[in-house]
Amino acid sequence: MKKTLLTLLATAAMSATAFAADIKPAIIYDLGGKFDKSFNEAAFNGAEKFKTETGIEYRDFEIANDAQREQALRRFAGDGNNPIVMAGFSWSAALEKVAAEYPDTKFAIIDMVVDKPNVRSVVFKEEEGGWLAGILADRLGRVRVLQITIVWFSFFTFLSGFTNSFEQLLVTRALQGLGFGGEWAVGSVLIGEMIRAQHRGKAVGMVQSGWAVGWGLAAVTFAVVFSVLPEHIAWRAMFWLGVLPALLVFYIRRNVKDPEVFQATRARVKEAGGHFLDIFKPELLRVTLLGSLMTTGMMSGYYAVTIWVPTYLKTVRNLSVLNTGAYTFMIIVGSFIGYVVAAYLSDHLGRRKTFFLFAAGTAIVAVLYTLLPISDQAMLFLGFPLGFFLSGNFSGVGAFLTELFPSRVRGSGQGFVYNVGRGLGAFSPPLVGYLSTGVMSLASAIGMVTGLAFATVVLTVFFLPETRGKELAVYD
């Protein structure tokens, strides 16, 4: 879905000034080339769609290394190209400098924020939606807010398929993000409160494994839809299919009730009071801060590895298998099994030991990928452990946070901690890009950032209590 979105965003970003008399659009691809069968190719397809619809030619450039980022931006800006479009985290540092040097040139960056008046940053609102949904779940009920987030997400996904401009898609995608971020926060709390303590890790982890299942279904759907429909309809159809999750609401309304511990807690809150900002009171502040550091470490390592390891293996090691369906399949299978194994281990070994194990495994795998001589054939199978450890890190998070926060602010605490990690973790890929530009090699930068990220996980988990088997109390 994100590749489809990038296709349209690249088209729309270039079209935003299409009626200016002196428009000279340009697009700069990230490492890997414009035919990488991934995000670069999606951006290229968007640029081609723009050219077909407007008749306006555009310039493009494929960088070969990180040092060329600033050079390419300066060259295009100096030649009078306007607007200049790029996609991804890794452009932020270079764009921050060049945008200030060329204040009259319009730039657009997708999936990252650069705070300059001449830069249009396209970002999505999952983090804000996650905390907001958690707050509402503490006040209105787990089941009611889960239904709202599902319908919200489905509606704005469906509506995105009817957009015809950059501004329209930006609005619908941002609103979609609010629902997407909220679904995890509320769903994880709901499952954690419904299941008995001895099985909570398995249950919440199995729900988390649905991410891998959805990823696989999305990949298959993408291939089918784009093979049977013309491209100008196929991307819209992908968004229209996003309305299907709304059907789950009919089942939830008839069969799912708020957990007893929540119902009793809500009655107690009406008597004794409570506020979503209680997670910052002295008795909970330590848990809130340490939990936020833990999720920030997990997200930072996840983003650094998933963004930069494939780029490193393609551009430095010249491997080609990373763009194939077989490699994607191995990653997805590894992710699913990682979720499931970690879910069972969190109930068997405990939350903390499982986090230690998967954090260490992820750091080791990431470092080995950048040091060992790997062939295409070996890399195909090594996609499995990468998905296994990366995804397994998150399997126990929902149960752990459910047990760390008291019932009266569980939604607020869990929504805040998880989504702070998502927001702050997004800065790790630009950090890798910055460090690899003159400070150290790309391999060293990946290893250092990933190592520090998961060292943060280990350190913070060390100072948090073991919660396996904890019974959830009313109000507390």
C-alpha positions as a Python dict, from the first residue, in 0.01 Angstrom:
ca = {
    (1, 'M'): (0, 0, 0),
    (2, 'K'): (280, 241, 81),
    (3, 'K'): (436, 193, -263),
    (4, 'T'): (99, 276, -417),
    (5, 'L'): (77, 585, -201),
    (6, 'L'): (424, 699, -304),
    (7, 'T'): (328, 670, -670),
    (8, 'L'): (40, 910, -623),
    (9, 'L'): (228, 1142, -388),
    (10, 'A'): (512, 1179, -636),
    (11, 'T'): (258, 1266, -904),
    (12, 'A'): (74, 1507, -680),
    (13, 'A'): (383, 1678, -543),
    (14, 'M'): (501, 1754, -895),
    (15, 'S'): (153, 1861, -1000),
    (16, 'A'): (112, 2106, -713),
    (17, 'T'): (278, 2380, -920),
    (18, 'A'): (200, 2237, -1261),
    (19, 'F'): (27, 2550, -1380),
    (20, 'A'): (319, 2779, -1311),
    (21, 'A'): (468, 2914, -1631),
    (22, 'D'): (827, 2830, -1535),
    (23, 'I'): (774, 2487, -1383),
    (24, 'K'): (1079, 2260, -1419),
    (25, 'P'): (1007, 1960, -1197),
    (26, 'A'): (1273, 1715, -1086),
    (27, 'I'): (1280, 1395, -884),
    (28, 'I'): (1581, 1242, -712),
    (29, 'Y'): (1573, 872, -627),
    (30, 'D'): (1722, 715, -319),
    (31, 'L'): (1995, 451, -318),
    (32, 'G'): (1901, 142, -515),
    (33, 'G'): (1794, 308, -840),
    (34, 'K'): (1459, 394, -990),
    (35, 'F'): (1387, 36, -1098),
    (36, 'D'): (1432, -118, -753),
    (37, 'K'): (1081, -272, -754),
    (38, 'S'): (1020, -79, -434),
    (39, 'F'): (969, 283, -327),
    (40, 'N'): (1202, 438, -587),
    (41, 'E'): (1013, 266, -866),
    (42, 'A'): (683, 380, -716),
    (43, 'A'): (810, 739, -723),
    (44, 'F'): (928, 692, -1082),
    (45, 'N'): (584, 565, -1183),
    (46, 'G'): (431, 872, -1023),
    (47, 'A'): (664, 1100, -1217),
    (48, 'E'): (575, 922, -1541),
    (49, 'K'): (206, 959, -1461),
    (50, 'F'): (261, 1332, -1410),
    (51, 'K'): (434, 1360, -1748),
    (52, 'T'): (154, 1172, -1924),
    (53, 'E'): (-120, 1383, -1767),
    (54, 'T'): (42, 1725, -1810),
    (55, 'G'): (278, 1685, -2105),
    (56, 'I'): (553, 1844, -1895),
    (57, 'E'): (895, 1681, -1899),
    (58, 'Y'): (1087, 1630, -1576),
    (59, 'R'): (1449, 1568, -1481),
    (60, 'D'): (1556, 1284, -1257),
    (61, 'F'): (1873, 1147, -1104),
    (62, 'E'): (1979, 823, -934),
    (63, 'I'): (2234, 874, -659),
    (64, 'A'): (2508, 614, -621),
    (65, 'N'): (2615, 701, -265),
    (66, 'D'): (2514, 922, 26),
    (67, 'A'): (2767, 1191, -57),
    (68, 'Q'): (2570, 1271, -373),
    (69, 'R'): (2255, 1377, -186),
    (70, 'E'): (2356, 1738, -129),
    (71, 'Q'): (2534, 1754, -465),
    (72, 'A'): (2224, 1643, -656),
    (73, 'L'): (1995, 1881, -468),
    (74, 'R'): (2227, 2176, -525),
    (75, 'R'): (2272, 2095, -893),
    (76, 'F'): (1899, 2076, -963),
    (77, 'A'): (1822, 2384, -752),
    (78, 'G'): (2106, 2576, -915),
    (79, 'D'): (1975, 2482, -1260),
    (80, 'G'): (1636, 2630, -1174),
    (81, 'N'): (1440, 2307, -1126),
    (82, 'N'): (1123, 2366, -927),
    (83, 'P'): (972, 2169, -752),
    (84, 'I'): (1226, 1904, -649),
    (85, 'V'): (1077, 1587, -503),
    (86, 'M'): (1236, 1308, -296),
    (87, 'A'): (1095, 1025, -84),
    (88, 'G'): (1216, 886, 246),
    (89, 'F'): (1384, 943, 581),
    (90, 'S'): (1735, 957, 445),
    (91, 'W'): (1697, 1288, 260),
    (92, 'S'): (1626, 1500, 565),
    (93, 'A'): (1981, 1605, 661),
    (94, 'A'): (2080, 1706, 306),
    (95, 'L'): (1751, 1884, 240),
    (96, 'E'): (1778, 2081, 566),
    (97, 'K'): (2098, 2242, 435),
    (98, 'V'): (2011, 2289, 69),
    (99, 'A'): (1659, 2425, 125),
    (100, 'A'): (1808, 2709, 332),
    (101, 'E'): (2051, 2791, 50),
    (102, 'Y'): (1776, 2810, -214),
    (103, 'P'): (1476, 2979, -45),
    (104, 'D'): (1296, 3043, -376),
    (105, 'T'): (1298, 2675, -477),
    (106, 'K'): (1012, 2450, -370),
    (107, 'F'): (1101, 2106, -231),
    (108, 'A'): (882, 1811, -131),
    (109, 'I'): (988, 1526, 97),
    (110, 'I'): (763, 1227, 164),
    (111, 'D'): (753, 1038, 496),
    (112, 'M'): (975, 1281, 687),
    (113, 'V'): (957, 1635, 827),
    (114, 'V'): (1197, 1916, 731),
    (115, 'D'): (1092, 2241, 895),
    (116, 'K'): (1164, 2497, 624),
    (117, 'P'): (918, 2742, 464),
    (118, 'N'): (997, 2619, 113),
    (119, 'V'): (968, 2248, 198),
    (120, 'R'): (642, 2056, 183),
    (121, 'S'): (671, 1766, 426),
    (122, 'V'): (426, 1479, 383),
    (123, 'V'): (388, 1281, 706),
    (124, 'F'): (122, 1057, 853),
    (125, 'K'): (-54, 1088, 1190),
    (126, 'E'): (-33, 741, 1344),
    (127, 'E'): (146, 856, 1663),
    (128, 'E'): (-110, 1121, 1758),
    (129, 'G'): (-395, 881, 1686),
    (130, 'G'): (-244, 612, 1907),
    (131, 'W'): (-233, 821, 2222),
    (132, 'L'): (-568, 989, 2156),
    (133, 'A'): (-738, 651, 2110),
    (134, 'G'): (-582, 523, 2430),
    (135, 'I'): (-714, 824, 2623),
    (136, 'L'): (-1063, 777, 2480),
    (137, 'A'): (-1054, 403, 2554),
    (138, 'D'): (-1005, 479, 2924),
    (139, 'R'): (-1311, 703, 2924),
    (140, 'L'): (-1552, 562, 2666),
    (141, 'G'): (-1467, 193, 2669),
    (142, 'R'): (-1227, -40, 2488),
    (143, 'V'): (-1480, -193, 2250),
    (144, 'R'): (-1650, 132, 2152),
    (145, 'V'): (-1324, 311, 2068),
    (146, 'L'): (-1190, 6, 1882),
    (147, 'Q'): (-1497, 17, 1658),
    (148, 'I'): (-1447, 390, 1601),
    (149, 'T'): (-1082, 350, 1504),
    (150, 'I'): (-1157, 65, 1261),
    (151, 'V'): (-1438, 254, 1089),
    (152, 'W'): (-1230, 574, 1083),
    (153, 'F'): (-929, 398, 930),
    (154, 'S'): (-1141, 213, 673),
    (155, 'F'): (-1340, 519, 570),
    (156, 'F'): (-1042, 744, 505),
    (157, 'T'): (-851, 463, 331),
    (158, 'F'): (-1150, 415, 101),
    (159, 'L'): (-1184, 790, 49),
    (160, 'S'): (-817, 815, -52),
    (161, 'G'): (-902, 619, -365),
    (162, 'F'): (-1113, 910, -489),
    (163, 'T'): (-855, 1185, -441),
    (164, 'N'): (-732, 1384, -740),
    (165, 'S'): (-470, 1617, -595),
    (166, 'F'): (-176, 1632, -360),
    (167, 'E'): (-371, 1832, -103),
    (168, 'Q'): (-668, 1592, -105),
    (169, 'L'): (-453, 1283, -56),
    (170, 'L'): (-248, 1456, 213),
    (171, 'V'): (-564, 1526, 414),
    (172, 'T'): (-722, 1181, 373),
    (173, 'R'): (-395, 998, 446),
    (174, 'A'): (-328, 1206, 758),
    (175, 'L'): (-680, 1135, 885),
    (176, 'Q'): (-638, 768, 799),
    (177, 'G'): (-323, 766, 1011),
    (178, 'L'): (-517, 875, 1320),
    (179, 'G'): (-730, 562, 1299),
    (180, 'F'): (-439, 334, 1213),
    (181, 'G'): (-237, 445, 1515),
    (182, 'G'): (-538, 406, 1742),
    (183, 'E'): (-623, 50, 1645),
    (184, 'W'): (-312, -102, 1804),
    (185, 'A'): (-333, 101, 2124),
    (186, 'V'): (-696, 5, 2191),
    (187, 'G'): (-687, -351, 2057),
    (188, 'S'): (-378, -443, 2257),
    (189, 'V'): (-531, -316, 2582),
    (190, 'L'): (-859, -495, 2511),
    (191, 'I'): (-694, -834, 2450),
    (192, 'G'): (-458, -789, 2745),
    (193, 'E'): (-749, -729, 2984),
    (194, 'M'): (-966, -1013, 2848),
    (195, 'I'): (-711, -1294, 2873),
    (196, 'R'): (-603, -1474, 3192),
    (197, 'A'): (-261, -1380, 3324),
    (198, 'Q'): (-89, -1712, 3240),
    (199, 'H'): (-183, -1682, 2871),
    (200, 'R'): (-168, -1303, 2820),
    (201, 'G'): (170, -1300, 2645),
    (202, 'K'): (64, -1568, 2397),
    (203, 'A'): (-269, -1404, 2322),
    (204, 'V'): (-142, -1050, 2269),
    (205, 'G'): (159, -1178, 2073),
    (206, 'M'): (-62, -1383, 1843),
    (207, 'V'): (-270, -1073, 1774),
    (208, 'Q'): (53, -888, 1694),
    (209, 'S'): (142, -1161, 1442),
    (210, 'G'): (-153, -1040, 1236),
    (211, 'W'): (82, -768, 1111),
    (212, 'A'): (283, -1028, 918),
    (213, 'V'): (-34, -1192, 787),
    (214, 'G'): (-166, -856, 668),
    (215, 'W'): (169, -777, 508),
    (216, 'G'): (156, -1101, 311),
    (217, 'L'): (-205, -1045, 203),
    (218, 'A'): (-122, -690, 95),
    (219, 'A'): (172, -810, -115),
    (220, 'V'): (-42, -1071, -290),
    (221, 'T'): (-329, -827, -341),
    (222, 'F'): (-93, -566, -486),
    (223, 'A'): (41, -816, -740),
    (224, 'V'): (-306, -934, -841),
    (225, 'V'): (-471, -591, -864),
    (226, 'F'): (-190, -437, -1068),
    (227, 'S'): (-185, -737, -1304),
    (228, 'V'): (-557, -723, -1389),
    (229, 'L'): (-632, -349, -1378),
    (230, 'P'): (-472, -57, -1560),
    (231, 'E'): (-234, 135, -1335),
    (232, 'H'): (-447, 450, -1321),
    (233, 'I'): (-731, 243, -1169),
    (234, 'A'): (-525, -16, -977),
    (235, 'W'): (-383, 226, -721),
    (236, 'R'): (-735, 351, -650),
    (237, 'A'): (-864, -5, -615),
    (238, 'M'): (-598, -77, -353),
    (239, 'F'): (-733, 207, -141),
    (240, 'W'): (-1095, 102, -202),
    (241, 'L'): (-1019, -244, -66),
    (242, 'G'): (-927, -74, 259),
    (243, 'V'): (-1297, -50, 341),
    (244, 'L'): (-1313, -426, 410),
    (245, 'P'): (-1191, -410, 775),
    (246, 'A'): (-1501, -205, 858),
    (247, 'L'): (-1703, -528, 824),
    (248, 'L'): (-1537, -648, 1145),
    (249, 'V'): (-1736, -390, 1337),
    (250, 'F'): (-2056, -590, 1287),
    (251, 'Y'): (-1895, -890, 1458),
    (252, 'I'): (-1743, -681, 1737),
    (253, 'R'): (-2073, -509, 1817),
    (254, 'R'): (-2254, -842, 1861),
    (255, 'N'): (-1987, -1057, 2024),
    (256, 'V'): (-1725, -851, 2209),
    (257, 'K'): (-1786, -680, 2543),
    (258, 'D'): (-1561, -460, 2756),
    (259, 'P'): (-1351, -665, 3001),
    (260, 'E'): (-1481, -694, 3357),
    (261, 'V'): (-1172, -527, 3501),
    (262, 'F'): (-1236, -221, 3285),
    (263, 'Q'): (-1605, -200, 3370),
    (264, 'A'): (-1531, -217, 3741),
    (265, 'T'): (-1249, 35, 3705),
    (266, 'R'): (-1468, 282, 3517),
    (267, 'A'): (-1727, 268, 3797),
    (268, 'R'): (-1451, 329, 4052),
    (269, 'V'): (-1310, 622, 3852),
    (270, 'K'): (-1649, 793, 3866),
    (271, 'E'): (-1622, 786, 4245),
    (272, 'A'): (-1251, 845, 4305),
    (273, 'G'): (-1161, 1039, 3992),
    (274, 'G'): (-876, 1000, 3748),
    (275, 'H'): (-707, 1181, 3457),
    (276, 'F'): (-516, 1064, 3151),
    (277, 'L'): (-219, 1278, 3257),
    (278, 'D'): (-180, 1066, 3572),
    (279, 'I'): (84, 870, 3377),
    (280, 'F'): (315, 1166, 3446),
    (281, 'K'): (256, 1169, 3822),
    (282, 'P'): (556, 1068, 4039),
    (283, 'E'): (429, 715, 4106),
    (284, 'L'): (399, 637, 3732),
    (285, 'L'): (654, 873, 3575),
    (286, 'R'): (937, 620, 3601),
    (287, 'V'): (737, 354, 3416),
    (288, 'T'): (625, 606, 3151),
    (289, 'L'): (979, 729, 3082),
    (290, 'L'): (1147, 389, 3087),
    (291, 'G'): (871, 237, 2873),
    (292, 'S'): (908, 520, 2621),
    (293, 'L'): (1284, 465, 2606),
    (294, 'M'): (1228, 92, 2554),
    (295, 'T'): (990, 142, 2259),
    (296, 'T'): (1212, 417, 2116),
    (297, 'G'): (1505, 174, 2116),
    (298, 'M'): (1298, -98, 1950),
    (299, 'M'): (1161, 135, 1683),
    (300, 'S'): (1497, 299, 1620),
    (301, 'G'): (1664, -34, 1563),
    (302, 'Y'): (1376, -162, 1351),
    (303, 'Y'): (1375, 144, 1124),
    (304, 'A'): (1755, 157, 1093),
    (305, 'V'): (1775, -210, 992),
    (306, 'T'): (1475, -223, 759),
    (307, 'I'): (1567, 101, 580),
    (308, 'W'): (1944, 71, 557),
    (309, 'V'): (2047, -296, 556),
    (310, 'P'): (1873, -369, 221),
    (311, 'T'): (2020, -46, 80),
    (312, 'Y'): (2368, -145, 197),
    (313, 'L'): (2343, -496, 55),
    (314, 'K'): (2216, -366, -281),
    (315, 'T'): (2454, -74, -330),
    (316, 'V'): (2771, -188, -151),
    (317, 'R'): (2744, -568, -186),
    (318, 'N'): (2559, -551, -522),
    (319, 'L'): (2304, -816, -426),
    (320, 'S'): (1990, -839, -639),
    (321, 'V'): (1774, -1092, -454),
    (322, 'L'): (1641, -825, -214),
    (323, 'N'): (1399, -698, -479),
    (324, 'T'): (1239, -1038, -541),
    (325, 'G'): (912, -1185, -421),
    (326, 'A'): (1099, -1485, -278),
    (327, 'Y'): (1301, -1265, -42),
    (328, 'T'): (988, -1077, 66),
    (329, 'F'): (821, -1412, 133),
    (330, 'M'): (1110, -1523, 356),
    (331, 'I'): (1097, -1198, 552),
    (332, 'I'): (720, -1231, 605),
    (333, 'V'): (743, -1596, 712),
    (334, 'G'): (1027, -1511, 950),
    (335, 'S'): (827, -1223, 1094),
    (336, 'F'): (520, -1437, 1158),
    (337, 'I'): (716, -1714, 1327),
    (338, 'G'): (914, -1456, 1526),
    (339, 'Y'): (593, -1308, 1664),
    (340, 'V'): (457, -1650, 1759),
    (341, 'V'): (777, -1783, 1918),
    (342, 'A'): (832, -1465, 2118),
    (343, 'A'): (468, -1474, 2231),
    (344, 'Y'): (511, -1821, 2380),
    (345, 'L'): (852, -1741, 2527),
    (346, 'S'): (720, -1433, 2702),
    (347, 'D'): (483, -1656, 2901),
    (348, 'H'): (742, -1930, 2951),
    (349, 'L'): (1067, -1737, 3018),
    (350, 'G'): (916, -1406, 3123),
    (351, 'R'): (880, -1069, 2954),
    (352, 'R'): (1228, -937, 3035),
    (353, 'K'): (1429, -1244, 2932),
    (354, 'T'): (1241, -1259, 2601),
    (355, 'F'): (1316, -893, 2531),
    (356, 'F'): (1684, -951, 2615),
    (357, 'L'): (1700, -1252, 2381),
    (358, 'F'): (1538, -1085, 2079),
    (359, 'A'): (1719, -752, 2124),
    (360, 'A'): (2054, -933, 2127),
    (361, 'G'): (1952, -1147, 1829),
    (362, 'T'): (1852, -844, 1622),
    (363, 'A'): (2174, -657, 1696),
    (364, 'I'): (2387, -960, 1609),
    (365, 'V'): (2200, -1030, 1284),
    (366, 'A'): (2226, -666, 1173),
    (367, 'V'): (2598, -649, 1241),
    (368, 'L'): (2668, -984, 1073),
    (369, 'Y'): (2480, -879, 760),
    (370, 'T'): (2717, -584, 717),
    (371, 'L'): (3035, -784, 788),
    (372, 'L'): (2997, -1135, 644),
    (373, 'P'): (3046, -1206, 271),
    (374, 'I'): (2692, -1298, 161),
    (375, 'S'): (2583, -1432, -177),
    (376, 'D'): (2241, -1384, -335),
    (377, 'Q'): (2152, -1747, -258),
    (378, 'A'): (2252, -1716, 107),
    (379, 'M'): (2073, -1383, 141),
    (380, 'L'): (1747, -1538, 25),
    (381, 'F'): (1747, -1766, 331),
    (382, 'L'): (1895, -1509, 567),
    (383, 'G'): (1583, -1301, 520),
    (384, 'F'): (1420, -1543, 765),
    (385, 'P'): (1629, -1461, 1077),
    (386, 'L'): (1610, -1090, 998),
    (387, 'G'): (1229, -1099, 1001),
    (388, 'F'): (1226, -1340, 1295),
    (389, 'F'): (1424, -1125, 1538),
    (390, 'L'): (1305, -784, 1420),
    (391, 'S'): (937, -869, 1456),
    (392, 'G'): (978, -1087, 1764),
    (393, 'N'): (1095, -781, 1958),
    (394, 'F'): (743, -638, 1948),
    (395, 'S'): (546, -952, 2031),
    (396, 'G'): (557, -904, 2409),
    (397, 'V'): (523, -526, 2418),
    (398, 'G'): (144, -517, 2440),
    (399, 'A'): (121, -760, 2733),
    (400, 'F'): (414, -593, 2913),
    (401, 'L'): (265, -243, 2890),
    (402, 'T'): (-78, -373, 2991),
    (403, 'E'): (76, -511, 3310),
    (404, 'L'): (293, -207, 3383),
    (405, 'F'): (13, 52, 3387),
    (406, 'P'): (-278, 58, 3633),
    (407, 'S'): (-627, -4, 3501),
    (408, 'R'): (-746, 356, 3537),
    (409, 'V'): (-487, 491, 3285),
    (410, 'R'): (-391, 176, 3095),
    (411, 'G'): (-511, 304, 2756),
    (412, 'S'): (-344, 643, 2799),
    (413, 'G'): (-16, 493, 2921),
    (414, 'Q'): (5, 222, 2658),
    (415, 'G'): (-95, 459, 2376),
    (416, 'F'): (158, 722, 2485),
    (417, 'V'): (455, 490, 2541),
    (418, 'Y'): (420, 293, 2219),
    (419, 'N'): (362, 593, 1996),
    (420, 'V'): (636, 806, 2149),
    (421, 'G'): (867, 523, 2047),
    (422, 'R'): (731, 530, 1694),
    (423, 'G'): (775, 904, 1665),
    (424, 'L'): (1127, 926, 1809),
    (425, 'G'): (1239, 606, 1637),
    (426, 'A'): (1178, 769, 1299),
    (427, 'F'): (1491, 978, 1353),
    (428, 'S'): (1726, 678, 1342),
    (429, 'P'): (1738, 638, 960),
    (430, 'P'): (1840, 1004, 905),
    (431, 'L'): (2103, 956, 1176),
    (432, 'V'): (2247, 658, 988),
    (433, 'G'): (2250, 865, 669),
    (434, 'Y'): (2423, 1157, 841),
    (435, 'L'): (2690, 939, 1005),
    (436, 'S'): (2763, 757, 679),
    (437, 'T'): (2831, 1087, 501),
    (438, 'G'): (3192, 1155, 589),
    (439, 'V'): (3184, 1043, 953),
    (440, 'M'): (3207, 664, 906),
    (441, 'S'): (3118, 393, 656),
    (442, 'L'): (2756, 296, 597),
    (443, 'A'): (2817, -47, 753),
    (444, 'S'): (2966, 110, 1066),
    (445, 'A'): (2680, 360, 1091),
    (446, 'I'): (2418, 84, 1068),
    (447, 'G'): (2599, -125, 1327),
    (448, 'M'): (2647, 164, 1569),
    (449, 'V'): (2290, 298, 1555),
    (450, 'T'): (2137, -51, 1574),
    (451, 'G'): (2367, -153, 1858),
    (452, 'L'): (2290, 162, 2059),
    (453, 'A'): (1917, 120, 1993),
    (454, 'F'): (1896, -232, 2127),
    (455, 'A'): (2141, -157, 2408),
    (456, 'T'): (1882, 103, 2512),
    (457, 'V'): (1616, -168, 2507),
    (458, 'V'): (1824, -399, 2727),
    (459, 'L'): (1914, -122, 2970),
    (460, 'T'): (1559, 8, 3016),
    (461, 'V'): (1408, -340, 3047),
    (462, 'F'): (1668, -415, 3316),
    (463, 'F'): (1522, -134, 3529),
    (464, 'L'): (1160, -235, 3469),
    (465, 'P'): (992, -508, 3676),
    (466, 'E'): (908, -855, 3552),
    (467, 'T'): (531, -874, 3507),
    (468, 'R'): (466, -1229, 3385),
    (469, 'G'): (162, -1374, 3560),
    (470, 'K'): (45, -1041, 3703),
    (471, 'E'): (-325, -1023, 3778),
    (472, 'L'): (-483, -696, 3670),
    (473, 'A'): (-644, -510, 3960),
    (474, 'V'): (-952, -291, 3950),
    (475, 'Y'): (-862, 80, 3944),
    (476, 'D'): (-528, 45, 4137),
}
